[in-house]
Amino acid sequence: QEALEQVAKRIHGRVISLSAGNPTHLSGPELVKLIHRAKYDPVIVMFDDCGNAKEGFGERALRYVANHESIEVIGAIAVASNCMKSRGTPVHMALDCHGNVISHPVDKYGKTQYNEELRIYGDTVEILNAIQIPIIIGIGDVGKMRRYDYYKIGAPVTTKAIKLLLDIYQKNTGIVDI
């Protein structure tokens, strides 16, 4: 939460801090209301389902928000949890714990997994396979990357991932300011 609050300040956007939690405790309709009330765009929302192997509360909320007619999702940051029993989700690119853009997946510590295909493993990220997201960037678990993404140093990995999403969105749409 603290990392995303730092990122929101840097990009002059908003984060729905109430969406933090393990699991996500707000429903999709509640999150949509909060997104609409946000004073600035872009709006960052967090989703987690606390390791639920089935579609959990966080995944249901994400599905609802992503499919809502009044919400434009420009991308997602898929956070690795090393849940290798899952199918995971393919990502367009990944960032390692040092913030390098790589064409290999990362584990929850942000370490490059050279012998794997480009996807992020985790139970919550699997919902991204079932919804339309224009760009997905994989990163390690913000709290598990040995403080490389620590919010007190500006959450550099998460910041770079969000800025990449915004840059790609702007290039694809021609919109200069969100």
Short mmCIF file of C-alpha atoms in Angstrom, two decimals:
data_model
loop_
_atom_site.label_atom_id
_atom_site.label_comp_id
_atom_site.label_asym_id
_atom_site.label_seq_id
_atom_site.Cartn_x
_atom_site.Cartn_y
_atom_site.Cartn_z
CA GLN A 1 0.00 0.00 0.00
CA GLU A 2 2.72 2.46 0.96
CA ALA A 3 4.60 1.75 -2.29
CA LEU A 4 1.54 2.48 -4.42
CA GLU A 5 0.76 5.61 -2.44
CA GLN A 6 4.29 6.82 -3.30
CA VAL A 7 3.76 6.00 -6.97
CA ALA A 8 0.40 7.81 -7.06
CA LYS A 9 2.05 10.98 -5.74
CA ARG A 10 4.79 10.76 -8.36
CA ILE A 11 2.40 10.36 -11.28
CA HIS A 12 -0.13 12.85 -9.90
CA GLY A 13 -2.77 10.16 -9.72
CA ARG A 14 -4.69 8.49 -6.94
CA VAL A 15 -4.52 5.14 -5.24
CA ILE A 16 -7.59 3.62 -3.63
CA SER A 17 -5.89 2.92 -0.29
CA LEU A 18 -9.01 1.21 0.99
CA SER A 19 -8.45 -1.50 -1.63
CA ALA A 20 -5.40 -2.72 0.30
CA GLY A 21 -5.85 -5.87 2.31
CA ASN A 22 -5.16 -9.54 2.26
CA PRO A 23 -7.69 -10.41 1.01
CA THR A 24 -9.28 -7.42 -0.67
CA HIS A 25 -12.21 -6.57 1.57
CA LEU A 26 -14.15 -4.22 -0.73
CA SER A 27 -16.50 -5.53 -3.39
CA GLY A 28 -16.33 -4.61 -7.05
CA PRO A 29 -19.30 -2.20 -6.81
CA GLU A 30 -17.73 -0.50 -3.77
CA LEU A 31 -14.43 -0.09 -5.62
CA VAL A 32 -16.14 1.34 -8.70
CA LYS A 33 -17.81 3.99 -6.51
CA LEU A 34 -14.45 4.91 -4.98
CA ILE A 35 -12.80 5.07 -8.41
CA HIS A 36 -15.50 7.46 -9.61
CA ARG A 37 -14.92 9.68 -6.54
CA ALA A 38 -11.16 9.90 -7.10
CA LYS A 39 -10.09 13.47 -7.83
CA TYR A 40 -7.40 12.59 -10.38
CA ASP A 41 -6.56 10.02 -13.02
CA PRO A 42 -5.00 7.57 -13.24
CA VAL A 43 -6.43 5.61 -10.35
CA ILE A 44 -4.51 2.67 -8.92
CA VAL A 45 -6.44 -0.17 -7.29
CA MET A 46 -5.03 -3.18 -5.41
CA PHE A 47 -6.50 -6.69 -5.48
CA ASP A 48 -5.55 -9.74 -3.41
CA ASP A 49 -7.34 -12.94 -2.50
CA CYS A 50 -5.10 -14.25 0.28
CA GLY A 51 -3.90 -17.35 -1.52
CA ASN A 52 -7.36 -18.69 -2.28
CA ALA A 53 -6.80 -21.43 -4.88
CA LYS A 54 -10.27 -20.82 -6.32
CA GLU A 55 -11.59 -17.48 -7.52
CA GLY A 56 -11.46 -15.47 -4.31
CA PHE A 57 -12.91 -12.17 -3.21
CA GLY A 58 -10.06 -10.12 -4.71
CA GLU A 59 -10.38 -11.84 -8.08
CA ARG A 60 -14.15 -11.33 -8.14
CA ALA A 61 -13.66 -7.64 -7.35
CA LEU A 62 -11.03 -7.32 -10.09
CA ARG A 63 -13.28 -9.01 -12.64
CA TYR A 64 -16.14 -6.66 -11.76
CA VAL A 65 -14.03 -3.50 -11.95
CA ALA A 66 -12.25 -4.51 -15.17
CA ASN A 67 -15.54 -5.33 -16.89
CA HIS A 68 -17.44 -2.26 -15.67
CA GLU A 69 -18.64 -0.13 -18.58
CA SER A 70 -17.50 3.16 -17.00
CA ILE A 71 -13.96 2.02 -16.15
CA GLU A 72 -11.08 2.08 -18.62
CA VAL A 73 -8.34 -0.29 -17.50
CA ILE A 74 -5.04 0.71 -19.08
CA GLY A 75 -2.97 -2.10 -17.61
CA ALA A 76 -2.12 -4.34 -14.70
CA ILE A 77 0.91 -5.08 -12.58
CA ALA A 78 0.99 -8.83 -11.92
CA VAL A 79 2.79 -9.57 -8.66
CA ALA A 80 4.52 -12.93 -8.36
CA SER A 81 3.74 -15.12 -5.37
CA ASN A 82 5.63 -18.29 -6.36
CA CYS A 83 2.41 -20.25 -6.45
CA MET A 84 3.85 -22.69 -8.98
CA LYS A 85 0.78 -24.93 -8.78
CA SER A 86 -1.11 -22.22 -10.63
CA ARG A 87 -1.23 -21.69 -14.39
CA GLY A 88 -0.03 -18.15 -13.89
CA THR A 89 -0.59 -15.49 -16.50
CA PRO A 90 1.43 -14.41 -19.51
CA VAL A 91 2.87 -10.91 -19.24
CA HIS A 92 4.16 -8.52 -21.87
CA MET A 93 7.34 -7.82 -19.92
CA ALA A 94 8.74 -8.13 -16.44
CA LEU A 95 10.88 -6.02 -14.17
CA ASP A 96 13.48 -7.64 -11.95
CA CYS A 97 14.21 -6.45 -8.41
CA HIS A 98 16.64 -3.85 -9.79
CA GLY A 99 14.01 -2.37 -12.13
CA ASN A 100 15.50 -3.82 -15.31
CA VAL A 101 13.00 -4.59 -18.07
CA ILE A 102 13.51 -8.25 -18.92
CA SER A 103 11.96 -10.81 -21.25
CA HIS A 104 11.91 -13.57 -18.63
CA PRO A 105 9.62 -14.06 -15.65
CA VAL A 106 10.53 -13.12 -12.10
CA ASP A 107 9.82 -14.87 -8.83
CA LYS A 108 8.38 -13.23 -5.74
CA TYR A 109 11.83 -11.89 -4.85
CA GLY A 110 12.17 -10.19 -8.24
CA LYS A 111 14.84 -12.65 -9.33
CA THR A 112 14.95 -13.55 -13.03
CA GLN A 113 13.80 -17.07 -13.89
CA TYR A 114 15.81 -17.69 -17.06
CA ASN A 115 14.52 -21.18 -17.86
CA GLU A 116 10.83 -20.26 -17.74
CA GLU A 117 8.44 -18.74 -20.27
CA LEU A 118 7.40 -15.13 -19.75
CA ARG A 119 4.56 -15.45 -17.25
CA ILE A 120 3.95 -14.63 -13.62
CA TYR A 121 2.80 -17.28 -11.21
CA GLY A 122 0.36 -16.53 -8.47
CA ASP A 123 -3.19 -17.41 -7.65
CA THR A 124 -4.64 -13.89 -7.84
CA VAL A 125 -3.02 -13.08 -11.20
CA GLU A 126 -4.78 -15.96 -12.94
CA ILE A 127 -7.95 -13.87 -13.24
CA LEU A 128 -6.04 -11.75 -15.77
CA ASN A 129 -6.36 -14.71 -18.17
CA ALA A 130 -10.13 -14.27 -18.19
CA ILE A 131 -10.43 -10.50 -18.69
CA GLN A 132 -9.22 -8.04 -21.30
CA ILE A 133 -6.18 -6.09 -20.07
CA PRO A 134 -4.19 -4.16 -22.71
CA ILE A 135 -0.77 -4.53 -21.06
CA ILE A 136 0.42 -6.65 -18.16
CA ILE A 137 3.78 -6.15 -16.49
CA GLY A 138 5.13 -8.71 -14.04
CA ILE A 139 7.12 -7.81 -10.93
CA GLY A 140 8.20 -9.50 -7.73
CA ASP A 141 6.29 -9.11 -4.50
CA VAL A 142 6.77 -5.52 -3.39
CA GLY A 143 7.40 -6.53 0.22
CA LYS A 144 9.68 -9.46 -0.61
CA MET A 145 12.32 -7.93 -2.90
CA ARG A 146 14.90 -7.32 -0.15
CA ARG A 147 13.86 -3.66 0.10
CA TYR A 148 14.80 -2.95 -3.52
CA ASP A 149 11.24 -1.64 -3.90
CA TYR A 150 10.89 -0.23 -0.40
CA TYR A 151 8.43 2.62 -0.21
CA LYS A 152 10.84 4.76 1.83
CA ILE A 153 13.17 4.90 -1.18
CA GLY A 154 10.31 5.71 -3.54
CA ALA A 155 9.27 2.20 -4.59
CA PRO A 156 11.48 2.35 -7.73
CA VAL A 157 10.38 -0.98 -9.27
CA THR A 158 6.67 -0.35 -8.83
CA THR A 159 7.11 3.26 -9.97
CA LYS A 160 8.87 2.15 -13.14
CA ALA A 161 6.19 -0.47 -13.86
CA ILE A 162 3.37 2.07 -13.50
CA LYS A 163 5.25 4.64 -15.60
CA LEU A 164 5.79 2.00 -18.31
CA LEU A 165 2.04 1.28 -18.33
CA LEU A 166 1.29 4.99 -18.69
CA ASP A 167 3.90 5.48 -21.42
CA ILE A 168 2.55 2.54 -23.42
CA TYR A 169 -1.01 3.78 -22.99
CA GLN A 170 -0.05 7.27 -24.16
CA LYS A 171 1.79 5.92 -27.20
CA ASN A 172 -1.10 3.65 -28.16
CA THR A 173 -3.82 6.27 -27.74
CA GLY A 174 -2.05 9.52 -28.54
CA ILE A 175 -3.37 10.93 -25.27
CA VAL A 176 -0.65 13.11 -23.82
CA ASP A 177 -2.10 13.73 -20.36
CA ILE A 178 -4.22 11.29 -18.42
#
